[in-house]
Coordinates of N, CA and C in Angstrom, one line a residue:
Chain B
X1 N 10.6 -1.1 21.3 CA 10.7 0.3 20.9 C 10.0 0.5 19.5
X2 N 10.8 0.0 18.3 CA 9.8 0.0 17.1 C 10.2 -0.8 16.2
X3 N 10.3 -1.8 17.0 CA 11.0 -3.5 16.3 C 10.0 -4.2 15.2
X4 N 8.6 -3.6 15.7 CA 7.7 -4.2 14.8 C 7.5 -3.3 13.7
X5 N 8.3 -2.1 13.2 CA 8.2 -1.5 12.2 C 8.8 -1.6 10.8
X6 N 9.9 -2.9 11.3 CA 10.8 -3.0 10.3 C 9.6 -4.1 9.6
X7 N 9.2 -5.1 10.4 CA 8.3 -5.9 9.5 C 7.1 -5.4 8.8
X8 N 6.5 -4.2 9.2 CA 5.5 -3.7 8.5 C 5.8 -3.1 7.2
X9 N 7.5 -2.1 7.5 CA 7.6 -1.9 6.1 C 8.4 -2.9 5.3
X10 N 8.5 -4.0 5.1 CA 9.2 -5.2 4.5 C 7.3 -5.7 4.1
X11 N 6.0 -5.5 4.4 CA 4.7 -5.8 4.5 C 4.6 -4.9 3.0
X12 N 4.4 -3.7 3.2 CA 3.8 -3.1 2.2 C 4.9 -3.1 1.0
X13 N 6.2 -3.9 1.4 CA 7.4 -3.9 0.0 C 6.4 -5.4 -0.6
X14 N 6.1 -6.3 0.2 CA 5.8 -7.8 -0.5 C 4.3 -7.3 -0.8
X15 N 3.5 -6.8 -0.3 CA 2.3 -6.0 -0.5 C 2.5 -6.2 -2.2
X16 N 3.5 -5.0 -2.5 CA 3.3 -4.1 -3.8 C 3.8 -5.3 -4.9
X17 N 4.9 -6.2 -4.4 CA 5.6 -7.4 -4.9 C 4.5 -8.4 -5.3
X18 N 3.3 -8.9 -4.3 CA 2.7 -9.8 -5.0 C 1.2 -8.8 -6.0
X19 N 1.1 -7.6 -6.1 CA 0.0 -7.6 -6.6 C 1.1 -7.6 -8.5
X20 N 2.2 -7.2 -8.4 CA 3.1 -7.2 -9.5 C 2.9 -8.4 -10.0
X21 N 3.6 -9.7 -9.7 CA 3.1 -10.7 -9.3 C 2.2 -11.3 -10.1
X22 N 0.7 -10.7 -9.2 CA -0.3 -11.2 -9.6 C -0.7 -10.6 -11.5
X23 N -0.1 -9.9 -11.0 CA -0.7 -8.8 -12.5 C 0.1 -9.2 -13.8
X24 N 1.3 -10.0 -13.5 CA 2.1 -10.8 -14.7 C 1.6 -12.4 -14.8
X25 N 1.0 -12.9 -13.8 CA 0.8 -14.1 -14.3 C -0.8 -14.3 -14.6
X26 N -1.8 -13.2 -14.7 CA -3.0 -12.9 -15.6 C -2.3 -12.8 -16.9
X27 N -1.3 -12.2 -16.8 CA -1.1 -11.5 -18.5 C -0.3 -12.9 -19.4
X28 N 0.2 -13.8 -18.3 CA 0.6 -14.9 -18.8 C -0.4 -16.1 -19.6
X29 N -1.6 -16.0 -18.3 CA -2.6 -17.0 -18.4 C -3.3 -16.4 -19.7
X30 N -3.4 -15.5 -19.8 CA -4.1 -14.7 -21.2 C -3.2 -15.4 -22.9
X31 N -2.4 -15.5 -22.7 CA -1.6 -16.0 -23.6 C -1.7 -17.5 -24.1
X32 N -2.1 -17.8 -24.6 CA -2.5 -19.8 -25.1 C -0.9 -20.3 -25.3
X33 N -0.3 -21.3 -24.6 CA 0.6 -21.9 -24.7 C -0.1 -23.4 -24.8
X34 N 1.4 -24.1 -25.6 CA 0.9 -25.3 -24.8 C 1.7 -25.8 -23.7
X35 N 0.7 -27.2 -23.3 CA 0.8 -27.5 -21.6 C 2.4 -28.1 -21.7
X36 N 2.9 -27.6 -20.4 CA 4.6 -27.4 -20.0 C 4.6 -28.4 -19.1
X37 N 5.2 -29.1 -19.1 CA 6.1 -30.0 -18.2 C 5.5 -29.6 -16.5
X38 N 5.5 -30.6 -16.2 CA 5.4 -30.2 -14.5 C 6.8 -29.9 -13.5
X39 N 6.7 -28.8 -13.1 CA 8.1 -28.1 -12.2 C 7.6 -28.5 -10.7
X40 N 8.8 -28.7 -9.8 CA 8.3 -28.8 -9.1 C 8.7 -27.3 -8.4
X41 N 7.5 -27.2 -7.3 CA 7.1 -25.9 -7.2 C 5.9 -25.0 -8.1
X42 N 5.7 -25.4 -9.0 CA 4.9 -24.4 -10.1 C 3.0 -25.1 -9.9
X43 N 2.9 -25.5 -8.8 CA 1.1 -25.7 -8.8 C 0.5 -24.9 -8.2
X44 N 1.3 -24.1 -7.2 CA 1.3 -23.1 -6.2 C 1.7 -22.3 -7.0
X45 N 1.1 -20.6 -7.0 CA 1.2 -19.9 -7.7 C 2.4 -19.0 -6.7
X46 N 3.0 -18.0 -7.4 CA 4.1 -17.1 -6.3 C 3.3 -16.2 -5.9
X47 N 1.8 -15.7 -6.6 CA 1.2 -14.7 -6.0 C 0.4 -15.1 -4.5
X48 N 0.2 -16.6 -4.7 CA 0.0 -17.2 -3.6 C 0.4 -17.2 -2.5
X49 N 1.8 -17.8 -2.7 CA 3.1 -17.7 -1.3 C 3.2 -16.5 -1.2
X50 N 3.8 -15.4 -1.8 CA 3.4 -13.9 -1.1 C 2.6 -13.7 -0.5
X51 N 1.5 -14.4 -1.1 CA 0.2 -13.2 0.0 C 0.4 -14.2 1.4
X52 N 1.2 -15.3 1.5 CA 1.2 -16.0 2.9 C 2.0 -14.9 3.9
X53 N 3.3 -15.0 2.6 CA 4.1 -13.9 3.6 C 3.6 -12.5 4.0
X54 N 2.8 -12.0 3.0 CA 2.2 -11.0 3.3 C 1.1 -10.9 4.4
X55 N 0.8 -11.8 4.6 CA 0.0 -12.2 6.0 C 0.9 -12.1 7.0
X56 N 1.6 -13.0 7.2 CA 2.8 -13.4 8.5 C 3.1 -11.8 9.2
X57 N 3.6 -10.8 7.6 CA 4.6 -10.0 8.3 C 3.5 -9.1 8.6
X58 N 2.4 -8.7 8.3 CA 1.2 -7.8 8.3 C 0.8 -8.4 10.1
X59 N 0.7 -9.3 10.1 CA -0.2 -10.3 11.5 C 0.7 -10.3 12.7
X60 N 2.2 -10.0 12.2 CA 3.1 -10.2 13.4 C 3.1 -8.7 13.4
X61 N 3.0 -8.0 12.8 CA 3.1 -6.3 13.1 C 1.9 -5.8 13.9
X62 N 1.2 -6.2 13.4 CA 0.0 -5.6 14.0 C -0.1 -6.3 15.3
X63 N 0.2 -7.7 15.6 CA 0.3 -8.0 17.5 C 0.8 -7.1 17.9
X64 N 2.4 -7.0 17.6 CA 3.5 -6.4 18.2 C 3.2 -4.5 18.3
X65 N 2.3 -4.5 17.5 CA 1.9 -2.7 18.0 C 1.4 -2.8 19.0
X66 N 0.2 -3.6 19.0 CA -0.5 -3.3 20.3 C 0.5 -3.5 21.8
X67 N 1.4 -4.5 21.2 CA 2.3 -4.6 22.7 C 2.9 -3.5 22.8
X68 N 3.6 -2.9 22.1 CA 4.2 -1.5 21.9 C 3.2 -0.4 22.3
X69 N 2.1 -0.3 22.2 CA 1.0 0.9 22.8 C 1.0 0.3 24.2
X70 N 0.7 -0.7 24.5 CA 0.4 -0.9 25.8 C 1.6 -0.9 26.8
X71 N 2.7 -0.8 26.0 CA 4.1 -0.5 27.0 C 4.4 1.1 27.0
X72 N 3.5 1.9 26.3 CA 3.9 3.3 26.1 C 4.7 3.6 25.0
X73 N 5.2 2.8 24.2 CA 6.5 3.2 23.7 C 5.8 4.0 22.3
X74 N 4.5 3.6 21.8 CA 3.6 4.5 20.9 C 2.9 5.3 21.1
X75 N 3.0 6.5 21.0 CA 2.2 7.5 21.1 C 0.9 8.1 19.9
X76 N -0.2 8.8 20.3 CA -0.7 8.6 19.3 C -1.2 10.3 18.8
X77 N 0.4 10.9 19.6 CA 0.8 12.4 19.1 C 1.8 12.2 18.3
X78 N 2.4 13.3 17.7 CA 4.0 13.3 17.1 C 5.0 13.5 18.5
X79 N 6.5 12.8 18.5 CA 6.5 12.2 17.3 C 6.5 10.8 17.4
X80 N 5.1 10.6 17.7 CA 4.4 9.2 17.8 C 5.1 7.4 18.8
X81 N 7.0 7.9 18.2 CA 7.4 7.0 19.1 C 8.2 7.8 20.5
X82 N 8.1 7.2 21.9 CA 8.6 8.2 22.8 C 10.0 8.1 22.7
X83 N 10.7 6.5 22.3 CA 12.0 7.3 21.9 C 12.5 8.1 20.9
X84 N 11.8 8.6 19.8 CA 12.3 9.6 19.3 C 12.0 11.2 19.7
X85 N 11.2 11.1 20.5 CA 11.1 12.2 21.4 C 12.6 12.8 22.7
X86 N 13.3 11.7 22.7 CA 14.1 11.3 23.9 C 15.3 12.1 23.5
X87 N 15.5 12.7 22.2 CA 16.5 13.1 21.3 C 17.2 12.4 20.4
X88 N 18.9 12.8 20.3 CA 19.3 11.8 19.4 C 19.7 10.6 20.0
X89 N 20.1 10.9 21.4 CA 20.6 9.6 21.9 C 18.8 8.4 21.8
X90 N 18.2 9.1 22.3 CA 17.1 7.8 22.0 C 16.7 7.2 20.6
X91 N 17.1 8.2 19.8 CA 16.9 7.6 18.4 C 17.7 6.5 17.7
X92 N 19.1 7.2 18.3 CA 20.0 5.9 18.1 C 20.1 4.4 19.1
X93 N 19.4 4.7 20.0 CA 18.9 3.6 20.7 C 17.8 2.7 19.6
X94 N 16.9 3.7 19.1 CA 15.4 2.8 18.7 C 16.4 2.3 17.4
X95 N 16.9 3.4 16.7 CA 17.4 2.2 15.4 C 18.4 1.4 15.6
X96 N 19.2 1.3 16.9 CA 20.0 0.0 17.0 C 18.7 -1.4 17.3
X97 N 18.1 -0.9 17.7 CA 17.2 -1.7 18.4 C 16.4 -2.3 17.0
X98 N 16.4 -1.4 15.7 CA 15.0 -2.0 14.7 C 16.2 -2.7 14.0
X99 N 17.6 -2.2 13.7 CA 18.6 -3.3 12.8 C 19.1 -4.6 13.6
X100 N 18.8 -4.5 15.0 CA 18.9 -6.2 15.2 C 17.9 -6.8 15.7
X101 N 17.2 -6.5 16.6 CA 15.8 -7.5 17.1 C 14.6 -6.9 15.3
X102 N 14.9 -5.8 15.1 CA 13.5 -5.9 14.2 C 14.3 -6.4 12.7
X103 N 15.5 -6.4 12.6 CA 15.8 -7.2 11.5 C 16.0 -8.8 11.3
X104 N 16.0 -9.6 12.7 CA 16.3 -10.3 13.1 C 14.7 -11.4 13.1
X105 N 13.4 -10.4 13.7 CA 12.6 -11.0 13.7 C 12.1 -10.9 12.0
X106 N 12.4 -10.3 11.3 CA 12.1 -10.1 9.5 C 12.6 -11.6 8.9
X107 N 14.0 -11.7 9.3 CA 14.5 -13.0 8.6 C 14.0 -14.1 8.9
X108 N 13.3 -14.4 10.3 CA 12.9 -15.3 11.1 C 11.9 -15.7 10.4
X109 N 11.1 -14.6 10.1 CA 9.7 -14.8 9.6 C 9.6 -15.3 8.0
X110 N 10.6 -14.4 7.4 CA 10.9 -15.0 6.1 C 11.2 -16.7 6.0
X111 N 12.6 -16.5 6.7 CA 12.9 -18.2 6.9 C 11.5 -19.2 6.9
X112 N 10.6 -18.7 8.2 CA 9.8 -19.9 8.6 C 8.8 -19.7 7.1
X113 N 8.4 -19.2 6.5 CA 7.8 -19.0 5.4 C 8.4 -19.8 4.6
X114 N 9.6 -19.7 4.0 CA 10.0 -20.4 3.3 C 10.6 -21.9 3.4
X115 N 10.7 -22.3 4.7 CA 10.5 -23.8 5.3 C 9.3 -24.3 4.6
X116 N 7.9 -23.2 4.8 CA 6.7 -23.7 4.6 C 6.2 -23.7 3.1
X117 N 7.0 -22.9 2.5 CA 6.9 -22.9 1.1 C 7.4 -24.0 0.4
X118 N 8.6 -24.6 1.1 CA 9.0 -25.7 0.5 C 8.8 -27.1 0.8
X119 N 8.6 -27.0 2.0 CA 7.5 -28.4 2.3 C 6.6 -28.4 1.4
X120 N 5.5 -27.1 1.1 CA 4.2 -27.5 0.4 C 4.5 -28.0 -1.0
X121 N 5.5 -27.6 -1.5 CA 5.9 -27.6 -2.7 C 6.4 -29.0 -2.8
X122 N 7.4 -29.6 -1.7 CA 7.6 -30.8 -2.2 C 6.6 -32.2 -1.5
X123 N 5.6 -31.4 -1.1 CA 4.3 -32.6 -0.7 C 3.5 -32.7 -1.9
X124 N 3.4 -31.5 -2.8 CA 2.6 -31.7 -4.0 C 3.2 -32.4 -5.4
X125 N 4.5 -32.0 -4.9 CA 5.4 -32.6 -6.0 C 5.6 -34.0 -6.0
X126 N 5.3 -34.2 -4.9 CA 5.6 -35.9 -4.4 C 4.4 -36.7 -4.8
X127 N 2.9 -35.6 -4.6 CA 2.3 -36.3 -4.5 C 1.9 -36.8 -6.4
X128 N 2.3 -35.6 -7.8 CA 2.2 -35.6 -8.7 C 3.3 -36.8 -9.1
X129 N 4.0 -36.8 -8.3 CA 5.0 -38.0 -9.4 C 4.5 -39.2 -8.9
X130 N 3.6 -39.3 -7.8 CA 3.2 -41.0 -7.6 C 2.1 -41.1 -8.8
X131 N 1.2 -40.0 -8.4 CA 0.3 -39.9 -9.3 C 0.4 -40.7 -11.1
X132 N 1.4 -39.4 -11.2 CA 2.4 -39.9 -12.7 C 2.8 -41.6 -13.0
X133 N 3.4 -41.6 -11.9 CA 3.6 -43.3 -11.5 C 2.5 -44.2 -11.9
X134 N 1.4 -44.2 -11.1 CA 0.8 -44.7 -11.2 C 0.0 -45.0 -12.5
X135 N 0.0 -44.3 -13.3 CA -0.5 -43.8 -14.6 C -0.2 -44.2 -15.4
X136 N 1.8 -44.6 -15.3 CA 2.8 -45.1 -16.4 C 2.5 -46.2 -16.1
X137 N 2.5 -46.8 -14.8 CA 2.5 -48.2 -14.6 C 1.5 -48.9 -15.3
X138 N 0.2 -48.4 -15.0 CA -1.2 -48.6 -15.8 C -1.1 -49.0 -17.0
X139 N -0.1 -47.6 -18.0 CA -0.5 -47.8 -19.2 C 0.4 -49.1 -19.6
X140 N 1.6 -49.3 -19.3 CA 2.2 -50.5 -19.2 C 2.1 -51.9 -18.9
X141 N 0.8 -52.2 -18.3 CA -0.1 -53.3 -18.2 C -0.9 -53.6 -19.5
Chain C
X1 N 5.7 -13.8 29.4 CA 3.8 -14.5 29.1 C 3.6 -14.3 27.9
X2 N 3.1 -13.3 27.4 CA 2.5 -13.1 26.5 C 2.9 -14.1 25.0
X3 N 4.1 -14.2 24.9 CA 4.9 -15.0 24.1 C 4.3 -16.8 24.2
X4 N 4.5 -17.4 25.8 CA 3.4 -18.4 25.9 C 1.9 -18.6 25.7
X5 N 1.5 -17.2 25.9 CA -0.2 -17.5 25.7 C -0.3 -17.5 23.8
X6 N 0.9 -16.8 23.1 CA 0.7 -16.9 21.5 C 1.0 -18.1 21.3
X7 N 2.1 -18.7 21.6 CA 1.9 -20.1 21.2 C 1.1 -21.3 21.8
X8 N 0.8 -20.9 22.3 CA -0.7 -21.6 22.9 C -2.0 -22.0 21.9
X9 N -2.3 -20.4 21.3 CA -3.3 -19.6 20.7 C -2.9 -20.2 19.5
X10 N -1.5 -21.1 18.8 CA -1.2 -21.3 17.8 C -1.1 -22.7 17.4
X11 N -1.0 -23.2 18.4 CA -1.1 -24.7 19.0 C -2.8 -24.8 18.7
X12 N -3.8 -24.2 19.5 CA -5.0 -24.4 19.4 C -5.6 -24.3 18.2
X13 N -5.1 -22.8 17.2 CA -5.6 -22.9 16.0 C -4.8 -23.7 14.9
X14 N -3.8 -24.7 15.1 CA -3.4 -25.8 14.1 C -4.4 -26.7 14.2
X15 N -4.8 -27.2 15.6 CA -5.4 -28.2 16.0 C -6.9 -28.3 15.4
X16 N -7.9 -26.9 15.6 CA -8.9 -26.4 14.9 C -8.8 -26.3 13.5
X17 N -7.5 -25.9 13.3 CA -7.6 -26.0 11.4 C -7.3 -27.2 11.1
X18 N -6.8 -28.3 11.5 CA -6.8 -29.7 10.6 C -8.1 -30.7 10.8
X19 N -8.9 -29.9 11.8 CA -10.3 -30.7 12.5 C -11.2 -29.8 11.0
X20 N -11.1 -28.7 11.2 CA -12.1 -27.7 9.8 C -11.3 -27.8 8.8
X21 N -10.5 -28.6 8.0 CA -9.5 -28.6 7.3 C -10.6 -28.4 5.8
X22 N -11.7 -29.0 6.2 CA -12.7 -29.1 5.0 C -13.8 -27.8 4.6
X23 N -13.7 -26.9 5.6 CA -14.0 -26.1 6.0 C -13.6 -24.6 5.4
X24 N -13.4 -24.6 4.2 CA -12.3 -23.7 3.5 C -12.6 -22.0 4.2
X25 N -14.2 -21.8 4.1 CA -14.8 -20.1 4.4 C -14.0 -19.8 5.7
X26 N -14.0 -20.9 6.7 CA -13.5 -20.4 8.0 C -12.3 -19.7 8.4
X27 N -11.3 -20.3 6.7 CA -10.2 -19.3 7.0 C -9.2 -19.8 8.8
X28 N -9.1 -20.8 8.8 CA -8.3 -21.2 10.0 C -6.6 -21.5 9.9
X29 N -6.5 -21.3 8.7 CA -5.1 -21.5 8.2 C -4.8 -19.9 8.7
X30 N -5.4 -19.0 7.7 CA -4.9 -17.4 8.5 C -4.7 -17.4 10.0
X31 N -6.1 -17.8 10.3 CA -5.7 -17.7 12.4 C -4.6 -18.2 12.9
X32 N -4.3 -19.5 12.2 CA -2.6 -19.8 12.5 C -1.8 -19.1 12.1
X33 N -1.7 -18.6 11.3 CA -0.7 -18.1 10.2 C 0.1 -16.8 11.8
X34 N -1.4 -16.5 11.9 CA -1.6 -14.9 12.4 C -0.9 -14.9 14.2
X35 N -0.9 -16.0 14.5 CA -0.8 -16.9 16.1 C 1.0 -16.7 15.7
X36 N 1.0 -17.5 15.0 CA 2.0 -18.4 14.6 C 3.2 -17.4 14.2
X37 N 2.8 -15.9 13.4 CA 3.9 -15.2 13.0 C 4.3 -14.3 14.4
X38 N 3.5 -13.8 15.1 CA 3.6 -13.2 16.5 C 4.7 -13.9 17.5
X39 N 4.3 -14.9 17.1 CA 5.1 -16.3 18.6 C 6.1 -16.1 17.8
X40 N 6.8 -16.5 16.4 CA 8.4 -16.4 16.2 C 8.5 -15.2 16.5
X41 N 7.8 -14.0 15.8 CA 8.4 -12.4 16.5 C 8.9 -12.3 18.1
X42 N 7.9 -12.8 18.8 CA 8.3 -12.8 20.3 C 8.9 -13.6 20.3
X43 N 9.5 -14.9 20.3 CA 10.3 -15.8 20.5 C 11.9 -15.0 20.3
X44 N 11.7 -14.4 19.0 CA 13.0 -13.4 19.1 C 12.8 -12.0 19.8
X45 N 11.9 -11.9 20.4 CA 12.4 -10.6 21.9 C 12.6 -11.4 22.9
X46 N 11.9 -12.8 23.4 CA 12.3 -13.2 24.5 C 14.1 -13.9 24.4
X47 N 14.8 -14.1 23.2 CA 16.0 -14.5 22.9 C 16.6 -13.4 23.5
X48 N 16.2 -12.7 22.7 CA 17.4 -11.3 23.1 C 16.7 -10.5 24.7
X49 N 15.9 -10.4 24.9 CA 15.5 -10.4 26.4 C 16.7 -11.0 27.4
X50 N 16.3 -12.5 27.3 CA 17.6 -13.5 27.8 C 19.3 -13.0 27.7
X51 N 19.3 -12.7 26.4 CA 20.6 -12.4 26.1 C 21.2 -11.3 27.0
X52 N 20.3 -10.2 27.4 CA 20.7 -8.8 27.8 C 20.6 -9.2 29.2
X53 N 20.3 -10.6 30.0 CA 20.9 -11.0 31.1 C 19.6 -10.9 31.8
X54 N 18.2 -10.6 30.9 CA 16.8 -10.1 32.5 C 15.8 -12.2 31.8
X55 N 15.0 -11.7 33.1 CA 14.7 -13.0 32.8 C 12.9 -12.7 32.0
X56 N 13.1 -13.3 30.9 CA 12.0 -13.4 29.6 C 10.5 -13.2 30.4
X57 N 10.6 -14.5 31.4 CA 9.5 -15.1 31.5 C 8.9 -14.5 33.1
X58 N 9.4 -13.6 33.1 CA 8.9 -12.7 34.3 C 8.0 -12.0 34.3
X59 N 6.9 -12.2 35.4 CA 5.3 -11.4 35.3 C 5.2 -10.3 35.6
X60 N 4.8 -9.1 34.8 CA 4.5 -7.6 34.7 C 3.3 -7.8 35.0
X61 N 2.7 -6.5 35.8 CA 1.2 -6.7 35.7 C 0.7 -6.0 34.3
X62 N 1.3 -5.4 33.4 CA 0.8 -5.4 32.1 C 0.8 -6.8 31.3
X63 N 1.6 -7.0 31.5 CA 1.5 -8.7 30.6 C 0.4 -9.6 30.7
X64 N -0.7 -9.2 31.5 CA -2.1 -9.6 31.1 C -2.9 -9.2 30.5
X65 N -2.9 -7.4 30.2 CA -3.2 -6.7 29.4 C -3.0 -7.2 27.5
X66 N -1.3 -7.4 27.6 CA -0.8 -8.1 26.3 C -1.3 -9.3 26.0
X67 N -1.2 -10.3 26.6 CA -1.9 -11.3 26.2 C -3.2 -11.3 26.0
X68 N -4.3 -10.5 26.5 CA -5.4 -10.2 26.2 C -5.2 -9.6 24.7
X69 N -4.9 -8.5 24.7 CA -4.4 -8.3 22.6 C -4.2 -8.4 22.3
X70 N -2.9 -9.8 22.8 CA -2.7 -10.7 21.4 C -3.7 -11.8 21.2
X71 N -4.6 -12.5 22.0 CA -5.8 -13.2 21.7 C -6.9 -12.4 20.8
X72 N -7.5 -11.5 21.3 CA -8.3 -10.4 20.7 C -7.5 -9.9 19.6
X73 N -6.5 -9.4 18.9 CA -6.1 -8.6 18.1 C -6.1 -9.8 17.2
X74 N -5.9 -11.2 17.4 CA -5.4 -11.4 16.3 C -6.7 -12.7 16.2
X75 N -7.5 -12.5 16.8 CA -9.1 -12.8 16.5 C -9.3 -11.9 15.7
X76 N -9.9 -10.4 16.2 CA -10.0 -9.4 15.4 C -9.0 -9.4 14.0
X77 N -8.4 -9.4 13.6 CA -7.3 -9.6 12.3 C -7.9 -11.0 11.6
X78 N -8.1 -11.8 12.2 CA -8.8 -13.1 11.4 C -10.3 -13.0 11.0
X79 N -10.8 -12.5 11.7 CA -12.6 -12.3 11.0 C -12.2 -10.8 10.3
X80 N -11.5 -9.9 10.2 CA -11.8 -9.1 9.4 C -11.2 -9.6 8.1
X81 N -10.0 -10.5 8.1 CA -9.3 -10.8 6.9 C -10.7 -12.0 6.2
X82 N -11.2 -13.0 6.8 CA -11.9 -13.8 6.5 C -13.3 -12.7 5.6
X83 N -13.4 -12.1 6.4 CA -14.8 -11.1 5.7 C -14.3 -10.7 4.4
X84 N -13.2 -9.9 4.5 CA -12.9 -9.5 3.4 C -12.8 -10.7 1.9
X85 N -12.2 -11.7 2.3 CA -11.5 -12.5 1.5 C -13.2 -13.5 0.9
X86 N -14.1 -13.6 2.2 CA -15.6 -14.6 2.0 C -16.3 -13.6 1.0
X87 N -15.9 -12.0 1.3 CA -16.8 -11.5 0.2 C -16.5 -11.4 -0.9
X88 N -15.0 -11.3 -1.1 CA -14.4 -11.1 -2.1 C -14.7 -12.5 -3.6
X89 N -14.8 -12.9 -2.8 CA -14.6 -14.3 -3.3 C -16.4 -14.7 -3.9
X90 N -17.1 -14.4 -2.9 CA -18.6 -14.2 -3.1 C -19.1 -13.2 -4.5
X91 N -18.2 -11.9 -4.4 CA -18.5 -10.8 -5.4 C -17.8 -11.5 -7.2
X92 N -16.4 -12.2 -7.1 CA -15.8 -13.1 -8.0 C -17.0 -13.9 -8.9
X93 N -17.8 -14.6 -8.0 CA -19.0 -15.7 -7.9 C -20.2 -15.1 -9.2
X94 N -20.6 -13.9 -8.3 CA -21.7 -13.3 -8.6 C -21.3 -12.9 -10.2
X95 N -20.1 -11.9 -10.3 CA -20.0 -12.0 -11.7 C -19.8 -13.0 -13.0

């Protein structure tokens, strides 16, 4: 019905989230510190992993329209979806429909993101403390 | 269907992205990304599909229609994101 609209607008919310994002950690790098400890997580930038998410939920919306036009359920008059045309009973159909399958596929997507966010993070982390290791060991020879 | 032809299409482009892994312009991590976010979206209609008692994996004759746009749409969505991002990246360069 319009399950893929809950992910589009959760799209243009991380949209606006990473260019914020991006726009604080220029104003950070502008600033001379000195070099900080290594975190793990922190080689990967957050404006980075947003824009993943902001792919995912942009990439899964835009399939899922086209399946939605080609089932009819989009129209490309007002009021654009046919079950809101249907009255109120079909409206409260389409919003039962977007708070559990289209809320449902949002967390899904988030989840699998952040599976992937944390794997990356802890392969790079893993791979800096051998690194490190290796280094110490060295200098201790 | 449409649900198995995406993860198909997601399967294929992991396999393509760790073969071009060196390959940065091609942008094959997005084609996955883009495979890859559709199949869990559908994965959760075919769940709740099941749930409401009809069977998921049953052939509509539109369901070839779908699976054709989700191949093509999300081809289409990967060379326009790649264009954008090769040029962007290109125009970074030049300055």
């Amino acid at each position: 019905m319009a399950c893929f609209l809950v992910s589009a607008a959760a799209a243009v919310g991380v949209t606006a989230a990473k260019y914020i994002v991006r726009h604080n950690e220029k104003k950070n790098e502008l600033v001379v510190k000195e070099p900080k400890e290594y975190k793990f997580g922190s080689e990967v930038k957050w404006s980075k992993k947003l824009a993943y998410l902001e792919l995912m939920l942009w990439a899964g919306s835009f399939v899922l329209a086209g399946e939605h036009i080609l089932h009819g359920e989009v129209t490309p008059f007002p009021p654009y979806l046919t079950k809101a045309g249907e009255g109120p009973e079909g409206v409260r159909e389409m919003l039962t429909e977007m708070g559990t399958v289209g809320v449902i596929m949002l967390v899904s997507l988030v989840a699998v993101w952040g599976i992937g966010v944390l794997l990356v993070d802890y392969i790079k982390y893993r791979k800096h403390k051998k690194a490190e290791n290796k280094v110490l060991s060295a200098e201790a020879k | 269907m449409y649900f198995i032809v995406s993860v198909v299409c997601t399967a294929i482009a992991a396999v393509l992205w760790f073969f071009f892994r060196e390959r940065k312009s091609l942008h094959l991590d997005f084609l996955t990304i883009i495979f890859g976010a559709a199949s869990v979206m559908w994965l959760i209609d075919v769940i709740f599909t099941a749930a409401e008692g009809n069977n998921p994996f049953e052939i509509e004759p539109i369901d070839g229609w779908i699976s054709l746009w989700t191949i093509l749409g999300g081809i289409f969505f990967w060379l326009l994101l790649s264009f954008i991002v090769n040029n962007k990246a290109k125009s970074v360069e030049a300055k």
